[in-house]
mmCIF file of C-alpha atoms in Angstrom:
data_model
loop_
_atom_site.group_PDB
_atom_site.id
_atom_site.type_symbol
_atom_site.label_atom_id
_atom_site.label_comp_id
_atom_site.label_asym_id
_atom_site.label_seq_id
_atom_site.Cartn_x
_atom_site.Cartn_y
_atom_site.Cartn_z
ATOM 1 C CA UNK A 1 -49.460 5.375 -1.500
ATOM 2 C CA UNK A 2 -48.565 2.353 0.597
ATOM 3 C CA UNK A 3 -45.035 1.337 1.572
ATOM 4 C CA UNK A 4 -44.898 -1.386 -1.143
ATOM 5 C CA UNK A 5 -45.765 1.173 -3.824
ATOM 6 C CA UNK A 6 -43.097 3.499 -2.523
ATOM 7 C CA UNK A 7 -40.507 0.715 -2.549
ATOM 8 C CA UNK A 8 -41.430 -0.203 -6.131
ATOM 9 C CA UNK A 9 -41.198 3.455 -7.211
ATOM 10 C CA UNK A 10 -37.745 3.680 -5.567
ATOM 11 C CA UNK A 11 -36.584 0.594 -7.429
ATOM 12 C CA UNK A 12 -37.865 1.903 -10.728
ATOM 13 C CA UNK A 13 -35.915 5.148 -10.178
ATOM 14 C CA UNK A 14 -32.663 3.263 -9.536
ATOM 15 C CA UNK A 15 -31.816 2.844 -13.182
ATOM 16 C CA UNK A 16 -32.179 6.608 -13.726
ATOM 17 C CA UNK A 17 -29.811 7.398 -10.824
ATOM 18 C CA UNK A 18 -27.398 4.606 -11.729
ATOM 19 C CA UNK A 19 -27.079 6.006 -15.301
ATOM 20 C CA UNK A 20 -26.562 9.508 -13.981
ATOM 21 C CA UNK A 21 -23.796 8.346 -11.663
ATOM 22 C CA UNK A 22 -22.035 6.379 -14.441
ATOM 23 C CA UNK A 23 -22.156 9.414 -16.712
ATOM 24 C CA UNK A 24 -20.830 11.714 -13.952
ATOM 25 C CA UNK A 25 -17.932 9.413 -13.213
ATOM 26 C CA UNK A 26 -17.106 8.987 -16.903
ATOM 27 C CA UNK A 27 -17.218 12.768 -17.438
ATOM 28 C CA UNK A 28 -14.875 13.384 -14.494
ATOM 29 C CA UNK A 29 -12.461 10.478 -14.734
ATOM 30 C CA UNK A 30 -9.632 12.743 -15.982
ATOM 31 C CA UNK A 31 -9.954 14.981 -12.919
ATOM 32 C CA UNK A 32 -10.154 12.050 -10.450
ATOM 33 C CA UNK A 33 -7.086 11.774 -8.233
ATOM 34 C CA UNK A 34 -6.285 8.658 -6.199
ATOM 35 C CA UNK A 35 -6.528 9.572 -2.508
ATOM 36 C CA UNK A 36 -3.197 7.899 -1.746
ATOM 37 C CA UNK A 37 -1.408 10.487 -3.870
ATOM 38 C CA UNK A 38 -2.537 13.242 -1.507
ATOM 39 C CA UNK A 39 -0.349 12.064 1.312
ATOM 40 C CA UNK A 40 -2.821 12.487 4.204
ATOM 41 C CA UNK A 41 -0.820 10.745 6.899
ATOM 42 C CA UNK A 42 -3.666 9.955 9.290
ATOM 43 C CA UNK A 43 -5.767 8.399 6.486
ATOM 44 C CA UNK A 44 -2.845 6.165 5.661
ATOM 45 C CA UNK A 45 -2.761 5.020 9.269
ATOM 46 C CA UNK A 46 -6.478 4.032 9.423
ATOM 47 C CA UNK A 47 -7.198 2.748 5.921
ATOM 48 C CA UNK A 48 -5.371 0.111 3.873
ATOM 49 C CA UNK A 49 -3.266 1.403 0.972
ATOM 50 C CA UNK A 50 -5.328 -0.600 -1.578
ATOM 51 C CA UNK A 51 -8.489 1.354 -0.551
ATOM 52 C CA UNK A 52 -6.652 4.646 -0.763
ATOM 53 C CA UNK A 53 -5.257 3.682 -4.236
ATOM 54 C CA UNK A 54 -8.712 2.702 -5.434
ATOM 55 C CA UNK A 55 -10.620 5.643 -3.946
ATOM 56 C CA UNK A 56 -10.530 8.791 -5.967
ATOM 57 C CA UNK A 57 -11.416 12.433 -5.339
ATOM 58 C CA UNK A 58 -12.580 15.152 -7.680
ATOM 59 C CA UNK A 59 -12.187 18.673 -6.270
ATOM 60 C CA UNK A 60 -14.937 21.033 -7.451
ATOM 61 C CA UNK A 61 -15.554 24.743 -7.183
ATOM 62 C CA UNK A 62 -19.070 25.435 -5.942
ATOM 63 C CA UNK A 63 -21.626 22.771 -5.229
ATOM 64 C CA UNK A 64 -20.736 19.110 -5.348
ATOM 65 C CA UNK A 65 -22.780 17.229 -7.943
ATOM 66 C CA UNK A 66 -26.111 15.672 -6.991
ATOM 67 C CA UNK A 67 -28.355 13.703 -9.226
ATOM 68 C CA UNK A 68 -31.060 15.865 -10.691
ATOM 69 C CA UNK A 69 -33.077 15.153 -7.598
ATOM 70 C CA UNK A 70 -36.433 16.747 -8.397
ATOM 71 C CA UNK A 71 -36.710 14.450 -11.400
ATOM 72 C CA UNK A 72 -34.991 11.418 -9.837
ATOM 73 C CA UNK A 73 -36.848 11.535 -6.542
ATOM 74 C CA UNK A 74 -40.204 12.255 -8.024
ATOM 75 C CA UNK A 75 -39.662 9.240 -10.270
ATOM 76 C CA UNK A 76 -38.919 7.328 -7.089
ATOM 77 C CA UNK A 77 -42.071 8.643 -5.448
ATOM 78 C CA UNK A 78 -40.168 10.899 -3.051
ATOM 79 C CA UNK A 79 -40.855 14.530 -3.979
ATOM 80 C CA UNK A 80 -40.266 15.628 -0.364
ATOM 81 C CA UNK A 81 -36.570 15.009 -0.748
ATOM 82 C CA UNK A 82 -36.160 17.106 -3.859
ATOM 83 C CA UNK A 83 -34.676 20.015 -1.821
ATOM 84 C CA UNK A 84 -31.579 17.895 -1.024
ATOM 85 C CA UNK A 85 -30.218 18.724 -4.478
ATOM 86 C CA UNK A 86 -29.978 22.328 -3.393
ATOM 87 C CA UNK A 87 -28.185 21.583 -0.100
ATOM 88 C CA UNK A 88 -24.705 22.889 0.369
ATOM 89 C CA UNK A 89 -22.492 20.021 1.492
ATOM 90 C CA UNK A 90 -18.720 19.603 1.616
ATOM 91 C CA UNK A 91 -18.629 16.276 -0.257
ATOM 92 C CA UNK A 92 -20.565 13.481 -1.822
ATOM 93 C CA UNK A 93 -19.521 9.929 -2.789
ATOM 94 C CA UNK A 94 -20.502 7.846 -5.747
ATOM 95 C CA UNK A 95 -19.065 4.341 -5.746
ATOM 96 C CA UNK A 96 -15.244 4.678 -5.318
ATOM 97 C CA UNK A 97 -15.122 8.385 -6.216
ATOM 98 C CA UNK A 98 -16.019 11.379 -4.111
ATOM 99 C CA UNK A 99 -16.446 15.015 -4.966
ATOM 100 C CA UNK A 100 -15.275 17.603 -2.501
ATOM 101 C CA UNK A 101 -15.797 21.347 -2.583
ATOM 102 C CA UNK A 102 -12.407 23.091 -2.902
ATOM 103 C CA UNK A 103 -13.025 25.014 0.304
ATOM 104 C CA UNK A 104 -13.477 21.830 2.386
ATOM 105 C CA UNK A 105 -10.381 19.772 1.561
ATOM 106 C CA UNK A 106 -9.642 18.507 5.059
ATOM 107 C CA UNK A 107 -8.418 15.104 6.119
ATOM 108 C CA UNK A 108 -11.547 14.833 8.223
ATOM 109 C CA UNK A 109 -13.912 15.365 5.241
ATOM 110 C CA UNK A 110 -11.883 12.872 3.201
ATOM 111 C CA UNK A 111 -12.247 10.384 6.015
ATOM 112 C CA UNK A 112 -16.031 10.831 6.051
ATOM 113 C CA UNK A 113 -16.201 10.251 2.305
ATOM 114 C CA UNK A 114 -13.948 7.216 2.533
ATOM 115 C CA UNK A 115 -16.433 5.707 4.967
ATOM 116 C CA UNK A 116 -19.010 6.054 2.221
ATOM 117 C CA UNK A 117 -16.593 4.443 -0.307
ATOM 118 C CA UNK A 118 -16.448 1.367 1.945
ATOM 119 C CA UNK A 119 -20.243 1.413 2.291
ATOM 120 C CA UNK A 120 -20.737 1.596 -1.507
ATOM 121 C CA UNK A 121 -18.228 -1.208 -1.992
ATOM 122 C CA UNK A 122 -19.949 -3.395 0.586
ATOM 123 C CA UNK A 123 -23.489 -2.828 -0.665
ATOM 124 C CA UNK A 124 -23.099 -2.289 -4.428
ATOM 125 C CA UNK A 125 -24.863 0.513 -6.253
ATOM 126 C CA UNK A 126 -28.476 -0.574 -6.024
ATOM 127 C CA UNK A 127 -28.407 -1.650 -2.409
ATOM 128 C CA UNK A 128 -26.456 1.427 -1.376
ATOM 129 C CA UNK A 129 -29.051 3.665 -3.023
ATOM 130 C CA UNK A 130 -31.937 1.693 -1.545
ATOM 131 C CA UNK A 131 -30.340 1.812 1.948
ATOM 132 C CA UNK A 132 -29.592 5.533 1.606
ATOM 133 C CA UNK A 133 -33.122 6.505 0.458
ATOM 134 C CA UNK A 134 -34.677 4.242 3.125
ATOM 135 C CA UNK A 135 -32.634 5.995 5.763
ATOM 136 C CA UNK A 136 -33.683 9.431 4.489
ATOM 137 C CA UNK A 137 -37.315 8.346 4.469
ATOM 138 C CA UNK A 138 -37.140 7.047 8.025
ATOM 139 C CA UNK A 139 -34.747 9.430 9.748
ATOM 140 C CA UNK A 140 -33.871 12.435 7.621
ATOM 141 C CA UNK A 141 -30.353 13.236 6.362
ATOM 142 C CA UNK A 142 -28.247 13.698 9.539
ATOM 143 C CA UNK A 143 -29.730 10.685 11.332
ATOM 144 C CA UNK A 144 -29.971 8.342 8.365
ATOM 145 C CA UNK A 145 -27.928 5.230 9.261
ATOM 146 C CA UNK A 146 -25.278 5.501 6.588
ATOM 147 C CA UNK A 147 -24.685 9.168 7.276
ATOM 148 C CA UNK A 148 -24.863 8.755 11.062
ATOM 149 C CA UNK A 149 -22.192 6.085 10.791
ATOM 150 C CA UNK A 150 -19.931 8.353 8.727
ATOM 151 C CA UNK A 151 -20.444 11.344 11.041
ATOM 152 C CA UNK A 152 -19.843 9.344 14.273
ATOM 153 C CA UNK A 153 -16.669 7.718 12.851
ATOM 154 C CA UNK A 154 -15.534 11.105 11.523
ATOM 155 C CA UNK A 155 -15.859 12.487 15.046
ATOM 156 C CA UNK A 156 -13.847 9.596 16.425
ATOM 157 C CA UNK A 157 -11.226 10.219 13.696
ATOM 158 C CA UNK A 158 -11.044 13.894 14.653
ATOM 159 C CA UNK A 159 -10.645 12.989 18.333
ATOM 160 C CA UNK A 160 -8.054 10.296 17.545
ATOM 161 C CA UNK A 161 -10.095 7.527 19.090
ATOM 162 C CA UNK A 162 -10.859 5.211 16.161
ATOM 163 C CA UNK A 163 -11.003 1.529 16.929
ATOM 164 C CA UNK A 164 -8.567 -0.818 15.220
ATOM 165 C CA UNK A 165 -9.710 -2.331 11.921
ATOM 166 C CA UNK A 166 -11.938 0.545 10.870
ATOM 167 C CA UNK A 167 -12.740 -0.854 7.428
ATOM 168 C CA UNK A 168 -13.977 -4.135 8.990
ATOM 169 C CA UNK A 169 -16.099 -2.187 11.444
ATOM 170 C CA UNK A 170 -17.606 -0.065 8.638
ATOM 171 C CA UNK A 171 -18.425 -3.290 6.741
ATOM 172 C CA UNK A 172 -20.074 -4.877 9.813
ATOM 173 C CA UNK A 173 -22.124 -1.767 10.522
ATOM 174 C CA UNK A 174 -23.076 -1.489 6.898
ATOM 175 C CA UNK A 175 -24.293 -5.096 6.900
ATOM 176 C CA UNK A 176 -26.447 -4.257 9.946
ATOM 177 C CA UNK A 177 -27.877 -1.224 8.153
ATOM 178 C CA UNK A 178 -28.708 -3.373 5.147
ATOM 179 C CA UNK A 179 -30.318 -6.030 7.301
ATOM 180 C CA UNK A 180 -32.624 -3.374 8.734
ATOM 181 C CA UNK A 181 -33.399 -2.032 5.225
ATOM 182 C CA UNK A 182 -33.952 -5.458 3.751
ATOM 183 C CA UNK A 183 -36.553 -6.148 6.444
ATOM 184 C CA UNK A 184 -38.663 -3.339 4.876
ATOM 185 C CA UNK A 185 -38.965 -5.360 1.707
ATOM 186 C CA UNK A 186 -41.274 -8.293 1.373
ATOM 187 C CA UNK A 187 -39.869 -11.625 0.301
ATOM 188 C CA UNK A 188 -41.698 -11.315 -3.013
ATOM 189 C CA UNK A 189 -40.141 -7.929 -3.753
ATOM 190 C CA UNK A 190 -36.662 -9.203 -2.976
ATOM 191 C CA UNK A 191 -37.180 -12.350 -5.089
ATOM 192 C CA UNK A 192 -38.551 -10.307 -8.033
ATOM 193 C CA UNK A 193 -35.691 -7.871 -8.076
ATOM 194 C CA UNK A 194 -32.793 -9.992 -6.817
ATOM 195 C CA UNK A 195 -31.965 -7.272 -4.265
ATOM 196 C CA UNK A 196 -30.103 -9.432 -1.756
#
């Protein structure tokens, strides 16, 4: 399968994942708590209150929810990533809502997931998913650009060495990630799917 075929398979799987995300968020809207109500003082110092009011968290016992990846990723032409659905992670973000395992409710984990909230907001659903999958394909999970950004900024947050204007910095870095991902697509593909 050539790269263009893979990209088209990924795009065709987007609607499946998008619908799954919408259903998950709808099913959990009653449990979603605005991050600002949790009174994490350091988060309030680095993120604007409007982001903390908009961003929500759902605390779960056990695994955080992943799309049914074997089906979703095989429909995207990526069966090698199916094992990600079985990974044990502390949190996962979908749009403006993140899910955190009840054993991992730290300000640092919340910071990491808020980086993803800013990324989702900047890219929109389809472009975020495309950028995320492209990063997994090229670099694996830990070194995928969107995750690497969140992990490196989380480390700076933990060490109290974040630069001023962190949301602007996340947006700028997210734009750079998208520029790299968009270069993978041919002009015809972008024109046909209105990706940019």
